[in-house]
Coordinates of C-alpha atoms (C1' of nucleotides) in Angstrom, one line a residue:
Chain L
M212 CA -37.4 -162.9 -94.4
E213 CA -35.3 -162.2 -90.9
I214 CA -36.9 -160.0 -88.5
L215 CA -35.3 -156.3 -87.9
T216 CA -35.9 -154.2 -84.8
P217 CA -38.1 -151.4 -84.8
A218 CA -35.3 -149.0 -84.5
E219 CA -33.6 -151.1 -87.9
E220 CA -36.7 -150.4 -89.7
N221 CA -37.0 -146.9 -88.8
Y222 CA -33.5 -146.4 -90.4
L223 CA -34.4 -148.2 -93.5
K224 CA -37.3 -146.1 -93.5
T225 CA -35.9 -142.7 -93.2
I226 CA -33.0 -143.6 -95.6
F227 CA -35.7 -144.7 -98.2
K228 CA -37.6 -141.4 -97.9
L229 CA -34.3 -139.3 -97.9
T230 CA -33.0 -141.2 -101.5
E231 CA -36.1 -140.9 -103.0
S232 CA -36.8 -137.4 -102.1
D233 CA -33.1 -136.5 -103.6
G234 CA -33.3 -138.3 -106.5
G235 CA -31.7 -141.4 -105.7
K236 CA -28.5 -139.8 -104.3
A237 CA -27.1 -141.6 -100.8
A238 CA -28.7 -140.3 -97.7
S239 CA -26.2 -138.4 -95.3
T240 CA -25.6 -139.0 -91.8
N241 CA -26.8 -135.7 -90.2
A242 CA -29.7 -135.8 -92.6
I243 CA -30.5 -139.3 -90.8
A244 CA -29.8 -138.1 -87.8
A245 CA -32.2 -135.0 -88.2
V246 CA -35.4 -137.0 -89.6
L247 CA -34.7 -139.6 -86.5
G248 CA -34.1 -137.3 -83.7
T249 CA -31.1 -138.7 -82.9
A250 CA -27.0 -137.8 -82.5
A251 CA -25.3 -138.2 -85.9
A252 CA -22.5 -140.6 -84.1
S253 CA -25.5 -143.1 -83.5
V254 CA -26.0 -142.7 -87.1
T255 CA -23.0 -144.0 -88.1
D256 CA -23.1 -146.8 -85.4
M257 CA -26.3 -148.5 -86.7
L258 CA -25.2 -147.4 -90.7
K259 CA -22.3 -150.2 -90.0
R260 CA -24.8 -153.1 -88.6
L261 CA -27.2 -152.5 -91.4
S262 CA -24.2 -152.6 -94.2
A263 CA -23.1 -155.7 -92.3
K264 CA -26.6 -157.4 -92.4
G265 CA -26.7 -156.2 -96.3
L266 CA -28.9 -154.0 -96.3
L267 CA -27.7 -151.1 -97.2
H268 CA -24.3 -149.9 -98.9
Y269 CA -22.3 -147.9 -96.5
E270 CA -18.6 -146.3 -97.4
K271 CA -17.1 -143.8 -94.7
H272 CA -17.8 -140.2 -95.3
R273 CA -20.0 -140.7 -98.4
G274 CA -23.8 -141.5 -96.6
A275 CA -26.0 -145.0 -97.4
S276 CA -28.3 -146.0 -100.2
L277 CA -30.3 -148.8 -99.6
T278 CA -29.4 -152.4 -101.3
E279 CA -32.4 -154.0 -103.0
R280 CA -33.0 -156.3 -99.8
G281 CA -33.3 -153.0 -98.2
N282 CA -35.1 -151.4 -100.3
E283 CA -37.9 -154.4 -100.5
L284 CA -38.4 -154.4 -96.3
A285 CA -38.4 -150.5 -96.7
T286 CA -41.1 -150.3 -98.9
N287 CA -42.9 -153.4 -97.3
L288 CA -42.7 -150.7 -94.2
V289 CA -44.6 -148.0 -96.0
R290 CA -47.2 -150.5 -97.2
R291 CA -47.8 -151.3 -93.7
H292 CA -47.9 -147.9 -92.1
R293 CA -50.1 -146.6 -94.9
L294 CA -52.3 -149.4 -94.4
W295 CA -52.6 -148.7 -90.8
E296 CA -53.7 -145.1 -91.7
T297 CA -56.1 -145.9 -93.8
F298 CA -57.8 -148.3 -91.1
L299 CA -57.2 -145.8 -88.4
V300 CA -59.2 -143.4 -90.8
M301 CA -61.9 -145.4 -92.5
K302 CA -62.6 -147.6 -90.0
L303 CA -61.8 -146.2 -86.9
G304 CA -62.8 -142.5 -87.4
F305 CA -59.7 -140.8 -86.8
S306 CA -59.1 -137.4 -88.7
W307 CA -56.7 -138.0 -91.8
D308 CA -54.1 -135.8 -89.8
A309 CA -54.3 -137.6 -86.4
V310 CA -52.9 -140.7 -87.4
H311 CA -49.5 -140.8 -88.0
D312 CA -47.7 -141.2 -84.7
I313 CA -50.2 -144.7 -84.1
A314 CA -49.5 -146.2 -87.3
E315 CA -45.9 -145.6 -86.6
Q316 CA -46.6 -148.0 -84.2
L317 CA -49.0 -150.3 -85.9
E318 CA -46.5 -150.6 -88.4
H319 CA -43.7 -152.3 -86.1
V320 CA -46.0 -155.4 -85.5
Q321 CA -44.8 -158.8 -87.8
S322 CA -47.2 -160.6 -89.2
S323 CA -47.3 -161.0 -92.8
E324 CA -50.6 -162.3 -92.6
L325 CA -52.2 -159.9 -90.5
V326 CA -50.9 -157.0 -93.1
E327 CA -52.5 -159.1 -95.7
R328 CA -55.7 -159.5 -93.8
L329 CA -56.0 -155.6 -93.1
D330 CA -55.4 -155.2 -97.1
A331 CA -58.5 -157.5 -97.5
F332 CA -60.5 -155.9 -94.9
L333 CA -59.7 -152.3 -96.6
D334 CA -60.5 -153.4 -99.9
R335 CA -57.5 -153.1 -101.2
P336 CA -56.9 -149.4 -101.1
K337 CA -54.8 -148.3 -103.5
F338 CA -54.0 -144.5 -101.6
D339 CA -53.9 -143.8 -97.5
P340 CA -55.7 -140.9 -96.8
H341 CA -52.9 -138.4 -97.4
G342 CA -52.7 -139.6 -101.0
D343 CA -49.9 -141.5 -101.0
P344 CA -50.2 -144.6 -103.1
I345 CA -49.8 -147.8 -101.0
P346 CA -47.3 -150.3 -102.2
D347 CA -48.6 -154.4 -103.0
T348 CA -46.9 -157.1 -101.6
K349 CA -44.6 -157.4 -104.4
G350 CA -43.6 -153.4 -103.8
R351 CA -45.6 -151.8 -106.7
M352 CA -47.6 -148.9 -106.6
A353 CA -49.1 -146.2 -108.4
S354 CA -47.1 -143.8 -109.1
R355 CA -50.3 -140.6 -109.1
K356 CA -50.7 -138.6 -105.7
Q357 CA -53.9 -137.7 -105.1
V358 CA -55.8 -136.9 -102.1
Q359 CA -59.5 -136.7 -100.2
L360 CA -61.8 -133.9 -101.7
S361 CA -62.3 -133.4 -97.9
A362 CA -58.4 -132.5 -97.8
L363 CA -58.8 -129.7 -100.2
A364 CA -59.5 -125.6 -99.0
V365 CA -62.2 -123.5 -100.0
G366 CA -61.3 -122.2 -103.6
E367 CA -58.7 -124.9 -104.5
K368 CA -59.8 -126.8 -108.2
A369 CA -59.4 -130.2 -108.2
V370 CA -60.0 -133.5 -110.7
V371 CA -61.7 -136.8 -109.9
V372 CA -59.2 -139.2 -109.9
G373 CA -60.7 -142.2 -107.9
V374 CA -62.8 -143.3 -104.9
Q375 CA -61.8 -145.1 -102.1
E376 CA -64.8 -147.5 -101.5
S377 CA -66.5 -148.4 -104.7
Q378 CA -70.0 -149.7 -103.6
A379 CA -72.7 -149.6 -106.1
S380 CA -74.7 -147.2 -103.9
F381 CA -71.7 -144.7 -103.7
L382 CA -71.2 -144.9 -107.7
Q383 CA -74.9 -144.4 -108.2
Y384 CA -74.9 -141.3 -105.9
L385 CA -71.9 -140.1 -108.3
D386 CA -74.0 -140.6 -111.3
R387 CA -76.8 -138.5 -109.9
V388 CA -74.7 -135.4 -109.2
Q389 CA -72.7 -135.7 -112.5
I390 CA -69.3 -136.9 -110.9
S391 CA -67.2 -139.3 -113.2
L392 CA -63.7 -140.1 -113.3
G393 CA -62.2 -136.3 -114.8
A394 CA -64.7 -134.0 -113.3
A395 CA -63.7 -131.2 -112.7
L396 CA -64.3 -129.4 -109.2
Q397 CA -64.1 -126.2 -107.4
V398 CA -64.4 -126.4 -103.5
L399 CA -67.0 -123.4 -102.7
E400 CA -67.5 -123.5 -99.1
Q401 CA -66.6 -125.8 -96.0
F402 CA -68.7 -126.0 -92.9
D403 CA -66.9 -127.5 -90.1
Y404 CA -69.8 -128.2 -88.2
D405 CA -70.2 -131.7 -89.9
G406 CA -67.8 -131.5 -92.6
S407 CA -69.7 -130.9 -95.9
M408 CA -68.6 -128.9 -98.7
R409 CA -70.3 -126.9 -101.4
V410 CA -68.7 -127.6 -104.3
A411 CA -68.9 -126.5 -108.0
V412 CA -69.0 -129.6 -110.8
Q413 CA -67.6 -128.7 -114.1
G414 CA -68.0 -125.3 -113.3
K415 CA -71.8 -124.9 -113.4
D416 CA -73.8 -127.3 -111.1
E417 CA -73.3 -127.0 -107.5
Y418 CA -73.8 -129.7 -104.7
T419 CA -73.5 -129.5 -101.5
F420 CA -71.5 -133.3 -100.4
S421 CA -71.2 -135.0 -97.1
Q422 CA -68.2 -135.2 -95.0
K423 CA -68.6 -138.9 -95.8
V424 CA -68.8 -138.3 -100.0
C425 CA -65.7 -136.1 -99.7
E426 CA -63.7 -138.6 -98.0
N427 CA -64.4 -141.1 -100.6
L428 CA -63.6 -139.1 -103.2
Y429 CA -60.1 -138.6 -104.4
V430 CA -58.9 -135.8 -106.8
Q431 CA -56.1 -134.5 -108.1
K432 CA -55.3 -130.6 -107.4
T433 CA -55.1 -128.6 -110.3
K434 CA -54.9 -124.6 -111.2
Chain U
M236 CA -50.0 -141.6 -66.7
E237 CA -46.6 -143.1 -67.2
I238 CA -45.2 -145.0 -69.9
L239 CA -44.1 -148.3 -69.5
T240 CA -42.2 -150.2 -72.0
P241 CA -43.1 -153.5 -73.8
A242 CA -41.2 -155.5 -71.0
E243 CA -42.3 -153.7 -68.1
E244 CA -46.0 -154.2 -69.0
N245 CA -45.5 -157.8 -69.8
Y246 CA -43.9 -158.5 -66.5
L247 CA -47.1 -156.9 -64.9
K248 CA -49.6 -158.7 -67.0
T249 CA -47.7 -162.0 -65.5
I250 CA -47.9 -160.9 -62.2
F251 CA -51.5 -160.1 -62.6
K252 CA -52.2 -163.4 -64.2
L253 CA -50.2 -165.4 -61.7
T254 CA -52.0 -163.7 -58.3
E255 CA -54.8 -164.0 -60.1
S256 CA -55.1 -167.6 -60.7
D257 CA -53.5 -168.2 -57.6
G258 CA -55.8 -166.3 -55.2
G259 CA -54.4 -163.5 -54.5
K260 CA -51.2 -164.9 -53.3
A261 CA -47.5 -163.2 -53.8
A262 CA -46.2 -164.2 -57.7
S263 CA -42.6 -166.1 -57.0
T264 CA -39.6 -165.3 -59.1
N265 CA -39.4 -168.4 -60.7
A266 CA -43.3 -168.7 -61.7
I267 CA -43.1 -165.3 -63.3
A268 CA -39.3 -166.5 -64.9
A269 CA -41.1 -169.6 -66.2
V270 CA -44.1 -167.9 -67.9
L271 CA -41.6 -165.1 -69.5
G272 CA -38.9 -167.9 -70.5
T273 CA -36.3 -165.7 -68.6
A274 CA -33.6 -166.4 -65.7
A275 CA -34.8 -165.8 -62.8
A276 CA -32.3 -163.5 -61.9
S277 CA -33.8 -161.3 -64.5
V278 CA -36.9 -161.3 -63.0
T279 CA -35.2 -160.5 -59.6
D280 CA -33.5 -157.4 -61.5
M281 CA -37.2 -156.1 -62.9
L282 CA -39.1 -156.5 -59.5
K283 CA -36.6 -154.3 -58.1
R284 CA -36.8 -151.6 -60.7
L285 CA -40.9 -152.0 -60.9
S286 CA -40.9 -151.7 -57.3
A287 CA -39.2 -148.4 -56.8
K288 CA -41.3 -147.2 -60.1
G289 CA -44.5 -148.2 -57.3
L290 CA -46.2 -150.9 -59.6
L291 CA -45.6 -153.4 -57.2
H292 CA -44.8 -155.1 -53.2
Y293 CA -41.5 -156.7 -53.5
E294 CA -39.7 -158.1 -50.4
K295 CA -36.5 -160.4 -50.7
H296 CA -37.6 -164.1 -51.4
R297 CA -41.0 -163.2 -50.7
G298 CA -42.4 -162.7 -54.3
A299 CA -44.3 -160.2 -55.8
S300 CA -47.6 -158.5 -56.2
L301 CA -49.0 -155.5 -57.9
T302 CA -49.9 -152.3 -56.1
E303 CA -53.5 -150.6 -56.8
R304 CA -51.5 -148.7 -59.4
G305 CA -49.7 -151.8 -60.9
N306 CA -53.4 -153.1 -61.4
E307 CA -54.5 -150.7 -63.0
L308 CA -51.9 -150.6 -65.7
A309 CA -52.1 -154.7 -66.2
T310 CA -56.0 -154.7 -66.2
N311 CA -55.6 -151.9 -69.0
L312 CA -53.3 -154.1 -70.5
V313 CA -55.2 -157.4 -70.8
R314 CA -58.2 -154.7 -71.9
R315 CA -56.3 -153.8 -74.8
H316 CA -54.8 -157.7 -75.7
R317 CA -58.4 -158.7 -75.7
L318 CA -60.1 -155.9 -77.5
W319 CA -57.1 -156.6 -80.1
E320 CA -58.0 -160.4 -80.3
T321 CA -62.0 -159.4 -81.1
F322 CA -60.8 -157.4 -83.6
L323 CA -58.5 -159.8 -85.4
V324 CA -61.4 -162.5 -85.3
M325 CA -64.5 -160.6 -85.9
K326 CA -63.1 -158.2 -88.7
L327 CA -60.2 -160.0 -89.6
G328 CA -61.7 -163.2 -90.3
F329 CA -59.0 -165.4 -88.1
S330 CA -59.4 -168.1 -86.2
W331 CA -59.4 -167.5 -82.4
D332 CA -56.6 -169.9 -81.9
A333 CA -54.5 -168.4 -84.2
V334 CA -54.5 -164.5 -82.9
H335 CA -52.8 -164.6 -79.4
D336 CA -48.9 -163.8 -80.5
I337 CA -50.5 -160.9 -82.9
A338 CA -52.1 -159.5 -80.2
E339 CA -49.3 -159.7 -77.4
Q340 CA -47.7 -156.9 -80.3
L341 CA -50.9 -154.9 -80.7
E342 CA -51.6 -154.7 -77.1
H343 CA -48.4 -152.5 -76.6
V344 CA -49.4 -150.1 -79.0
Q345 CA -49.6 -146.6 -76.6
S346 CA -52.7 -144.9 -77.6
S347 CA -55.7 -144.2 -75.5
E348 CA -57.9 -142.6 -77.9
L349 CA -57.0 -146.1 -80.4
V350 CA -58.4 -148.6 -77.5
E351 CA -61.3 -146.1 -76.9
R352 CA -62.5 -145.8 -80.6
L353 CA -61.5 -149.9 -81.4
D354 CA -63.6 -150.6 -78.7
A355 CA -66.8 -148.4 -80.0
F356 CA -65.7 -150.1 -83.6
L357 CA -66.2 -153.6 -82.2
D358 CA -69.8 -152.8 -80.4
R359 CA -68.2 -152.3 -77.1
P360 CA -67.7 -156.3 -76.7
K361 CA -67.6 -158.0 -73.0
F362 CA -66.1 -160.7 -73.9
D363 CA -63.1 -161.7 -76.3
P364 CA -63.2 -164.8 -78.7
H365 CA -61.8 -167.3 -76.2
G366 CA -64.9 -166.4 -74.0
D367 CA -62.9 -164.1 -71.3
P368 CA -64.5 -161.1 -70.1
I369 CA -62.8 -157.7 -71.4
P370 CA -62.3 -155.1 -68.8
D371 CA -64.1 -151.9 -69.6
T372 CA -62.1 -148.3 -69.1
K373 CA -62.3 -148.3 -65.4
G374 CA -61.1 -151.9 -64.9
R375 CA -64.6 -153.3 -64.1
M376 CA -65.3 -156.7 -66.2
A377 CA -68.2 -159.3 -66.3
S378 CA -66.9 -162.6 -64.3
R379 CA -69.1 -164.9 -66.2
K380 CA -66.8 -167.3 -68.3
Q381 CA -68.2 -167.9 -71.7
V382 CA -67.1 -169.9 -75.2
Q383 CA -68.4 -169.3 -78.5
L384 CA -70.8 -172.1 -79.4
S385 CA -68.3 -172.5 -82.3
A386 CA -65.5 -173.4 -79.9
L387 CA -67.3 -176.6 -78.3
A388 CA -66.8 -180.4 -79.0
V389 CA -69.5 -182.4 -80.6
G390 CA -71.4 -183.8 -77.7
E391 CA -70.7 -180.9 -75.4
K392 CA -73.9 -179.3 -73.7
A393 CA -74.1 -175.6 -73.0
V394 CA -76.5 -172.8 -71.8
V395 CA -77.0 -169.9 -74.2
V396 CA -75.8 -166.6 -72.1
G397 CA -75.0 -163.8 -75.0
V398 CA -74.6 -162.8 -78.2
Q399 CA -71.6 -161.0 -79.6
E400 CA -73.2 -158.7 -82.3
S401 CA -76.8 -157.7 -81.5
Q402 CA -78.5 -156.3 -84.3
A403 CA -82.2 -156.8 -84.9
S404 CA -81.4 -159.1 -87.6
F405 CA -79.4 -161.6 -85.6
L406 CA -82.3 -161.5 -82.9
Q407 CA -84.8 -162.2 -85.1
Y408 CA -83.3 -165.3 -86.1
L409 CA -82.7 -166.5 -82.9
D410 CA -86.2 -166.0 -81.8
R411 CA -87.2 -168.0 -85.5
V412 CA -84.7 -171.3 -83.9
Q413 CA -86.5 -170.8 -80.4
I414 CA -83.2 -170.0 -78.7
S415 CA -83.4 -167.4 -76.2
L416 CA -80.9 -166.1 -73.3
G417 CA -80.9 -169.8 -71.1
A418 CA -81.6 -171.8 -74.0
A419 CA -80.1 -175.4 -73.3
L420 CA -77.9 -176.3 -76.5
Q421 CA -75.6 -180.1 -77.4
V422 CA -74.2 -180.0 -80.3
L423 CA -74.4 -183.0 -82.5
E424 CA -72.3 -182.7 -85.3
Q425 CA -69.2 -180.3 -86.7
F426 CA -69.0 -180.1 -90.5
D427 CA -65.1 -179.0 -90.9
Y428 CA -66.1 -177.7 -94.2
D429 CA -68.0 -174.7 -93.4
G430 CA -67.5 -174.6 -90.0
S431 CA -71.6 -175.1 -89.4
M432 CA -73.1 -177.9 -86.6
R433 CA -76.1 -179.5 -85.8
V434 CA -77.2 -178.6 -82.6
A435 CA -80.1 -179.7 -80.2
V436 CA -82.3 -177.2 -78.9
Q437 CA -84.1 -177.1 -75.4
G438 CA -83.7 -181.5 -75.9
K439 CA -85.8 -181.4 -78.5
D440 CA -85.7 -179.6 -81.8
E441 CA -82.4 -179.8 -84.0
Y442 CA -81.3 -177.4 -86.3
T443 CA -78.1 -176.9 -88.5
F444 CA -76.1 -173.5 -87.7
S445 CA -73.9 -171.5 -90.3
Q446 CA -70.3 -170.3 -88.7
K447 CA -71.2 -167.1 -88.6
V448 CA -74.2 -168.1 -85.8
C449 CA -71.8 -170.5 -84.1
E450 CA -69.2 -167.8 -83.4
N451 CA -71.7 -165.2 -82.3
L452 CA -73.5 -167.2 -79.7
Y453 CA -71.5 -167.1 -76.1
V454 CA -72.3 -169.9 -73.8
Q455 CA -71.7 -171.1 -70.9
K456 CA -70.6 -175.3 -70.3
T457 CA -72.8 -177.7 -68.5
K458 CA -73.2 -181.2 -67.9
Chain H
dA53 C1' -32.1 -180.0 -35.5
dT54 C1' -29.3 -180.6 -38.8
dG55 C1' -28.2 -181.4 -43.8
dT56 C1' -30.0 -181.4 -48.3
dT57 C1' -32.6 -179.4 -51.9
dT58 C1' -34.7 -175.7 -53.9
dT59 C1' -35.4 -171.1 -54.9
dT60 C1' -33.8 -166.2 -54.8
dT61 C1' -30.1 -162.8 -55.1
dT62 C1' -25.8 -161.4 -56.0
dA63 C1' -21.9 -160.3 -58.7
dG64 C1' -20.1 -159.6 -63.3
dG65 C1' -20.8 -159.5 -68.3
dC66 C1' -23.4 -158.9 -72.8
dT67 C1' -26.2 -156.7 -76.5
dT68 C1' -29.1 -152.7 -78.3
dG69 C1' -29.0 -148.4 -79.2
dG70 C1' -28.7 -144.6 -77.6
dC71 C1' -25.5 -140.1 -75.7
dT72 C1' -21.3 -136.7 -75.7
dA73 C1' -16.3 -134.7 -76.7
dA74 C1' -12.6 -135.0 -79.3
dA75 C1' -10.5 -136.3 -83.7
dA76 C1' -10.1 -136.8 -88.6
dA77 C1' -11.7 -136.3 -93.1
dT78 C1' -14.2 -133.3 -96.3
dA79 C1' -16.1 -128.7 -98.0
dT80 C1' -15.6 -124.3 -98.6
dT81 C1' -13.8 -119.9 -98.4
dT82 C1' -10.6 -116.6 -99.1
Chain P
dA210 C1' -3.4 -123.5 -101.8
dA211 C1' -4.0 -122.3 -97.2
dA212 C1' -7.0 -121.6 -93.6
dT213 C1' -11.8 -122.1 -91.9
dA214 C1' -15.9 -124.6 -91.5
dT215 C1' -18.8 -128.4 -91.3
dT216 C1' -19.3 -133.3 -91.5
dT217 C1' -18.4 -137.4 -90.4
dT218 C1' -16.0 -141.2 -87.4
dT219 C1' -13.9 -142.6 -83.0
dA220 C1' -13.7 -143.4 -78.8
dG221 C1' -15.5 -144.2 -74.5
dC222 C1' -19.7 -144.0 -71.4
dC223 C1' -24.8 -145.3 -69.9
dA224 C1' -29.3 -147.7 -69.5
dA225 C1' -32.7 -151.5 -70.7
dG226 C1' -32.9 -155.9 -70.6
dC227 C1' -31.5 -159.9 -70.7
dC228 C1' -27.7 -164.3 -69.3
dT229 C1' -24.6 -167.5 -66.3
dA230 C1' -22.1 -168.8 -62.3
dA231 C1' -21.5 -168.7 -57.4
dA232 C1' -23.6 -167.5 -52.8
dA233 C1' -27.1 -167.1 -49.8
dA234 C1' -31.6 -167.7 -48.0
dA235 C1' -36.1 -170.9 -47.4
dA236 C1' -38.0 -174.7 -47.3
dC237 C1' -37.8 -179.8 -46.8
dA238 C1' -36.7 -184.3 -44.6
dT239 C1' -34.9 -187.1 -42.2

DNA sequence: ATGTTTTTTTAGGCTTGGCTAAAAATATTT
DNA sequence: AAATATTTTTAGCCAAGCCTAAAAAAACAT
């Protein structure tokens, strides 16, 4: 496992995201520069260096795409980022939209044992607080895109697809309020004061769920 | 709050430790170089830069000592380091001697809100797993030097001076086994298998304490 | 007090990861 | 297909943080 600098890791991550969101096409110099907020010339420089290290394929004027090794490292970085975001929200009580910048720093801490223990501490979550899947040690991840119930706006409809923490007491509570995997929900009202929500379950019953419940429930939006 | 690079922070921390352990005398160039593992010439360089930033007093051939501002920043870094070490041991289950290198990285993450929330999450601990005091936001810290009971060797004697987590259930347990603040202990036997210890309490009763108990009990060594 | 040893500083270089300005290659228009 | 516009690369520069080798200052010994 070669060790990369934070800057190198950020390039890999950026190229990873760009190629992913653009169906596997090579990432262009300008696009990378735009994401990282650097000059295009700096990108060209770095692409040469990373290419020499075997982490990406690069040909002049032709953009960059990750090698298998580069992909592995980038996926692992995404894993670290999403685990830290989960930690910040679930354990430290940050709101899910305030954690990105801190996770950007934490993701560069080098220690595979730390990541492994953090994963275990969080009960091996499959999704981060934004609903993005967390890759496992081998880079595999769920493909489903889900969000916390608490992230929905009034009026939105969704289907329950999972829970973050699956303690018996929480599952019993869900049973009590008629919620099971696949249950259809619609947000009727939101109370900023304590983060609770009034929600229609299966189009008939209405319940008010506390913030804690809303954050533990994962849903997929529907129309 | 100016932002320092990790390298700058490390210099401040080193000078902080050196002047502290040497009764306030200025830290010498060579001593700093030895701690950081860098060349003396590099230290001279950096001392000039930090002096220009007003973080330390530096005169040629006369060593360096922190200004008030430098002291503040260094103390805050120590706070962050010790909080992260506490997190790694108490929450992630690292052994207390394996956390230093990881904390060295985590301490450089820039976010005062993160540190504040981490502190709260850990129940505002006063000492880290090595028994060193954790400075509070204003830089104040306990002066007592204490260690976890689990850090003692067979035969060593000590006096109970505090607990890490002070939930009612733990305090009740202590009551049950005759332990209160100031109780005299002597380690009679240690079981590597599960980290438990047989301990003499007040020179008369003997109890076997689980690893969890031994890690939650803070003691001061006696002869 | 003078010479020797140790410590510290200066001088000059190197790498990383940035920058700008100009040149070259590629894409797009007409 | 030629002209124009855009993208990318090259060339040259910079700061941070490190290095080595040599010079200078301070400390120690005789």
